[in-house]
Tab-separated table of C-alpha atoms in Angstrom:
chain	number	residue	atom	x	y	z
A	1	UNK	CA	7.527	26.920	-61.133
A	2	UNK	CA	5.998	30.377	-59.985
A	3	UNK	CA	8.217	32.972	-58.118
A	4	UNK	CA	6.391	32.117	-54.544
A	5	UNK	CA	6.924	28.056	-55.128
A	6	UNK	CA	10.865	28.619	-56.130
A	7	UNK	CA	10.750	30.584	-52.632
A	8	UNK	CA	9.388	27.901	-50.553
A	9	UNK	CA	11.558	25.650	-52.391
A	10	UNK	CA	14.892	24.184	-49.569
A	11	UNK	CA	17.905	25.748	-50.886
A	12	UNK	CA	20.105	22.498	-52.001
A	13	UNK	CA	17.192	20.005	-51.856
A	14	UNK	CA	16.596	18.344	-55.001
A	15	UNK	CA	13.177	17.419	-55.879
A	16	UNK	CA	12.171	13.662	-55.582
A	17	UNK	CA	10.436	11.600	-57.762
A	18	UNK	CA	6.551	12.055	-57.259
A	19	UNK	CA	3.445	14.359	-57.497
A	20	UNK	CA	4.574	17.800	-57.275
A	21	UNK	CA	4.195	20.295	-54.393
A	22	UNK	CA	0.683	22.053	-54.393
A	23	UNK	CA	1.470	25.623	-55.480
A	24	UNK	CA	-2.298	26.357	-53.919
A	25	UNK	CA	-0.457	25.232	-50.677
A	26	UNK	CA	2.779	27.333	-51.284
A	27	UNK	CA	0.896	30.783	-51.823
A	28	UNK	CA	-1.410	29.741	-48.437
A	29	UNK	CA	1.712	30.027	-46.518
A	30	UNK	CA	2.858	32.702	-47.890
A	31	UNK	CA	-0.315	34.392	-47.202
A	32	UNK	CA	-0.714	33.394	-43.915
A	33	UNK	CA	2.749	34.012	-43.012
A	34	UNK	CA	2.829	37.807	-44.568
A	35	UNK	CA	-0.594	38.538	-42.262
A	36	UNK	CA	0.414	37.271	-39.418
A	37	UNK	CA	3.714	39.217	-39.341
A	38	UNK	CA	1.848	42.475	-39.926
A	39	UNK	CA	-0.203	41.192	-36.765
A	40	UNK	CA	2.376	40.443	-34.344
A	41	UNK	CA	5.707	41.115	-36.048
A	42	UNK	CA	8.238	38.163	-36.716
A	43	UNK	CA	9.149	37.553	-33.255
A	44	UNK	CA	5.833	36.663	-32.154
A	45	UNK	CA	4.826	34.938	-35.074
A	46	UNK	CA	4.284	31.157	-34.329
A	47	UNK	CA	5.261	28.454	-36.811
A	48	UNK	CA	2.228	26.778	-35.284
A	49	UNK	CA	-0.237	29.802	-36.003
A	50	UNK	CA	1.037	30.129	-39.655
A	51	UNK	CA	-0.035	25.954	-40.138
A	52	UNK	CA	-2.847	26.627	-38.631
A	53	UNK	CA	-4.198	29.530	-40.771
A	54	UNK	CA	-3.007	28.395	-44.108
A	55	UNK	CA	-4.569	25.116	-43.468
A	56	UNK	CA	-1.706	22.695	-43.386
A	57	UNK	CA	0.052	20.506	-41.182
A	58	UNK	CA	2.781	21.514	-39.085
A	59	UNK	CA	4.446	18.518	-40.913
A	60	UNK	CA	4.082	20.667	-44.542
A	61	UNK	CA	5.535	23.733	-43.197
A	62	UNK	CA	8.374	22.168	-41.860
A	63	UNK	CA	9.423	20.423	-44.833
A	64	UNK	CA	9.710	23.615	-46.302
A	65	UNK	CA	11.300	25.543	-44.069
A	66	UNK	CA	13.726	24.126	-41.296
A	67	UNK	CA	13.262	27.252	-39.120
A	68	UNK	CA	11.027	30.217	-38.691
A	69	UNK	CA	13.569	33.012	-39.962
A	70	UNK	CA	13.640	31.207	-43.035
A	71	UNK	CA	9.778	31.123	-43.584
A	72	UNK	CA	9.891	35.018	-42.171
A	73	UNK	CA	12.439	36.044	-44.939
A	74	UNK	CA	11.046	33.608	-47.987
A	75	UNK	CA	7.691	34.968	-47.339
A	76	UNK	CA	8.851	38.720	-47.506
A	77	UNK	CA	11.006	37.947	-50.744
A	78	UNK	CA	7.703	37.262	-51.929
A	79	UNK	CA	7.058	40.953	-52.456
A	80	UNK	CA	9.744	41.145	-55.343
A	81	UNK	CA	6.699	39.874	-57.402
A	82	UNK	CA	5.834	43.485	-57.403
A	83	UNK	CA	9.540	44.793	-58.668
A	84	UNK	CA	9.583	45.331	-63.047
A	85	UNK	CA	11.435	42.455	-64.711
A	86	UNK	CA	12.819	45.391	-66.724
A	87	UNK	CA	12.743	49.169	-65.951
A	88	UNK	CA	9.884	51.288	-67.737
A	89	UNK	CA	10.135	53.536	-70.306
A	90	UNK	CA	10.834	56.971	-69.808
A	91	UNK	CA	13.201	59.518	-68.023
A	92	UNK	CA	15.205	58.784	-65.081
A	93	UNK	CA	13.163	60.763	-63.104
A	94	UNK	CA	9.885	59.193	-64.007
A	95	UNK	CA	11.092	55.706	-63.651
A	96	UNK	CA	12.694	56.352	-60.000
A	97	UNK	CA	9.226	58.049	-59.407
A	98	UNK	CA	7.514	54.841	-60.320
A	99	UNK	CA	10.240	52.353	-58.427
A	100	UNK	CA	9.364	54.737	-55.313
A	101	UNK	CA	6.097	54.451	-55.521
A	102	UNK	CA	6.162	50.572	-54.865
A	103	UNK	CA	8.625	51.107	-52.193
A	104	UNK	CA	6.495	53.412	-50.479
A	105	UNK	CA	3.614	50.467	-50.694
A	106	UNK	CA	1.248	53.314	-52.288
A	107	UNK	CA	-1.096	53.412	-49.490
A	108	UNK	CA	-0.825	53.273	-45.401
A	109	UNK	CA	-2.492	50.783	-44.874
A	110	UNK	CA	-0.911	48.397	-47.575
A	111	UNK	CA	0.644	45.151	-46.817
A	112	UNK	CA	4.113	46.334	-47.425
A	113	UNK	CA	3.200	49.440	-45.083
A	114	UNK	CA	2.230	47.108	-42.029
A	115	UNK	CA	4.928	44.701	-42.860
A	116	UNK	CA	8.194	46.449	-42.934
A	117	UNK	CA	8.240	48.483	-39.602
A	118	UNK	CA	7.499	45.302	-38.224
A	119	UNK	CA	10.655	43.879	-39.479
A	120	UNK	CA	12.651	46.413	-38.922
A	121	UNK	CA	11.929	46.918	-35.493
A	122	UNK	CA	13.541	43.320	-34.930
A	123	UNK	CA	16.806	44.082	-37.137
A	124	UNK	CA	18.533	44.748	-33.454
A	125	UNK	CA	17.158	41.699	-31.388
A	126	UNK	CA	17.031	38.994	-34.097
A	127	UNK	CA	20.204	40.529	-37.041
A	128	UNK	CA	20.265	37.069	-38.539
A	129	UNK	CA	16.723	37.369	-39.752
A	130	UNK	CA	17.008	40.899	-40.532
A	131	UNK	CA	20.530	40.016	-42.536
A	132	UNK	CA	18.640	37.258	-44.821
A	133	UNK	CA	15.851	40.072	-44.802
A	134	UNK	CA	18.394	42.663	-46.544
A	135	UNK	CA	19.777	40.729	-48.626
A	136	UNK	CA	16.624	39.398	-50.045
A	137	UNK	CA	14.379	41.871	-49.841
A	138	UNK	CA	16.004	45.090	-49.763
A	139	UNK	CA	18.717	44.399	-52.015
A	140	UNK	CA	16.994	43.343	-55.296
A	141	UNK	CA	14.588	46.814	-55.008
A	142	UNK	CA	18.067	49.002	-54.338
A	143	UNK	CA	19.591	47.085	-57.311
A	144	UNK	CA	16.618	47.659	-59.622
A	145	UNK	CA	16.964	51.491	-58.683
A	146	UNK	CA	20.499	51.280	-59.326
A	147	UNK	CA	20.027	50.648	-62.557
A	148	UNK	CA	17.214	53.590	-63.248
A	149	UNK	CA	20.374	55.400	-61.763
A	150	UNK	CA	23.199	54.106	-64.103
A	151	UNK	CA	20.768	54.774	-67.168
A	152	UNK	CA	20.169	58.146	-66.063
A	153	UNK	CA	24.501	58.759	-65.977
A	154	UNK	CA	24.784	57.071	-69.341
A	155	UNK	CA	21.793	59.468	-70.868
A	156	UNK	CA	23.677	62.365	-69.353
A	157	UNK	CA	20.309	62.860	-67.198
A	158	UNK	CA	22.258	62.750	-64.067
A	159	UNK	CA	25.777	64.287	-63.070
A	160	UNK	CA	28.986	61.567	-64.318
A	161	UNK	CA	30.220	61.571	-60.750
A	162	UNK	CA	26.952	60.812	-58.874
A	163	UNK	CA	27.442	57.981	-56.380
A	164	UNK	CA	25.200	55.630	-57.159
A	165	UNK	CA	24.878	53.994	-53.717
A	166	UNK	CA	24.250	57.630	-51.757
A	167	UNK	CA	21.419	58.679	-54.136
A	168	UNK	CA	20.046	55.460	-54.035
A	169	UNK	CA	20.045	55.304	-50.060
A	170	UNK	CA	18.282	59.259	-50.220
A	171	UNK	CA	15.863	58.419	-52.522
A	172	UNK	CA	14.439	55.021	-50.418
A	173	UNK	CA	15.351	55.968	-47.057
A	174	UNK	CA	12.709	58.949	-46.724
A	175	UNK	CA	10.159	57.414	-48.409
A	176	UNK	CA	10.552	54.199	-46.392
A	177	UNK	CA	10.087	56.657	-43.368
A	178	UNK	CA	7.516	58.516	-44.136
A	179	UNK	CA	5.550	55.283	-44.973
A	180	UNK	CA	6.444	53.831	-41.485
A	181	UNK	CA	5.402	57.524	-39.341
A	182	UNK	CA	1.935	57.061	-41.752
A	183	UNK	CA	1.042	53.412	-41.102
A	184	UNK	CA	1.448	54.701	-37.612
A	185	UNK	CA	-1.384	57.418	-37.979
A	186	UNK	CA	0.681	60.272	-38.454
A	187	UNK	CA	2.085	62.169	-41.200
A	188	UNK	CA	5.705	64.003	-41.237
A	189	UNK	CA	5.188	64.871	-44.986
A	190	UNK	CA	1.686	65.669	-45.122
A	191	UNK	CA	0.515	65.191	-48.976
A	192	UNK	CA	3.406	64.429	-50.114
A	193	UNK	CA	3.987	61.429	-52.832
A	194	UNK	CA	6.685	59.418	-54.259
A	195	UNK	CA	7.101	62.417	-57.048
A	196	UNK	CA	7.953	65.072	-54.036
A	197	UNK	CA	10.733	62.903	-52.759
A	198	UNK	CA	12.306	61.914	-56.141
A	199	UNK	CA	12.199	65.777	-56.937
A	200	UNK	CA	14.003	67.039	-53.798
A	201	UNK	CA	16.468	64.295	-54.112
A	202	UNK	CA	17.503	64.486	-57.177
A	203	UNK	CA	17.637	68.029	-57.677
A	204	UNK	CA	20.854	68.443	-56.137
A	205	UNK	CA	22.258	65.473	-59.199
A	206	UNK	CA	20.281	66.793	-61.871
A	207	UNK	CA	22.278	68.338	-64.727
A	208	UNK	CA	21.319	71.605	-65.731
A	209	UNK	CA	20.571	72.301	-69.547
């Protein structure tokens, strides 16, 4: 089973006897779903819309998802597909360069760029959505930097008393900025990339040889 059908897959429904779900079918809503939020943002999204453009009946979506939220937050877990299985090779500053860079979503206008100011925008109005959200999507790309973290400390690369969860909230949280202020047409860091931000960051965890 790919990543994107184990998604769509009901949490605690075992699989019947029978042909097995169309995984053609699975990535359409996916698709369909991850568009249409960067369109009109989760809350306007329509469970009817989504059917619609991936080609399926209401019926199909629905026995796949017992609420929107759900579809919203299995859809945007699809974008772990992107995260390494295992961190790169290299220094702990190259690899949290790297792991930034597909936070950021490498360009404006990239699907992650149009996607996640849309969702944060509703973390106030709709906080179960944006709970499931965080813990689904934000938490397995803070956990994968974590780690880039933790083997930095154990290589001596990065002071013994660094806390892990502060330098891992300054290294995403400007970057995640900066890439919401650009997919809005302006730039507060004009020029700068995922290896400025790493650099200013960790300069102040560095050790010193």
């Amino acid at each position: 089973m790919s990543v994107v059908a184990s998604l769509l897959a009901p949490v605690g429904q075992v699989r019947l006897p029978g042909r097995p779900r169309d995984e053609r079918v699975d990535r359409a809503i996916v698709d369909s779903t991850l568009q249409l939020i960067a369109d009109v943002g989760p809350s306007a999204l329509s469970m009817e819309e989504v059917a619609t453009r991936a080609g399926v009946s209401k019926a199909t979506l629905y026995r796949r998802f017992a609420t929107k939220d759900d579809l919203v937050v299995a859809a945007l877990a699809s974008l772990n597909e992107l995260l390494p299985t295992e961190l790169p090779i290299g220094s702990a500053r190259d690899v949290l360069v790297y792991l930034i860079d597909i936070w950021c979503g490498g360009q404006p206008d990239s699907l992650s760029a149009q996607l996640f100011p849309r969702v944060f925008a509703h973390a106030r109005s709709n906080p179960r959505m944006f709970g499931s959200f965080y813990d689904n999507v934000l938490e397995p790309r803070r956990d994968v930097v974590r780690g880039a973290i933790r083997r930095g400390i154990a290589r001596g690369e990065f002071r013994s008393d660094t806390d892990i969860e502060l330098l891992t909230t300054l290294l995403i949280a400007p970057s995640v900025y900066t890439a919401q202020v650009r997919a809005g047409g302006r730039d507060c860091a004009p020029q700068a990339m995922a290896a400025d931000f790493v650099d200013a960051v960790l300069a102040g965890f560095t050790i010193s040889k």
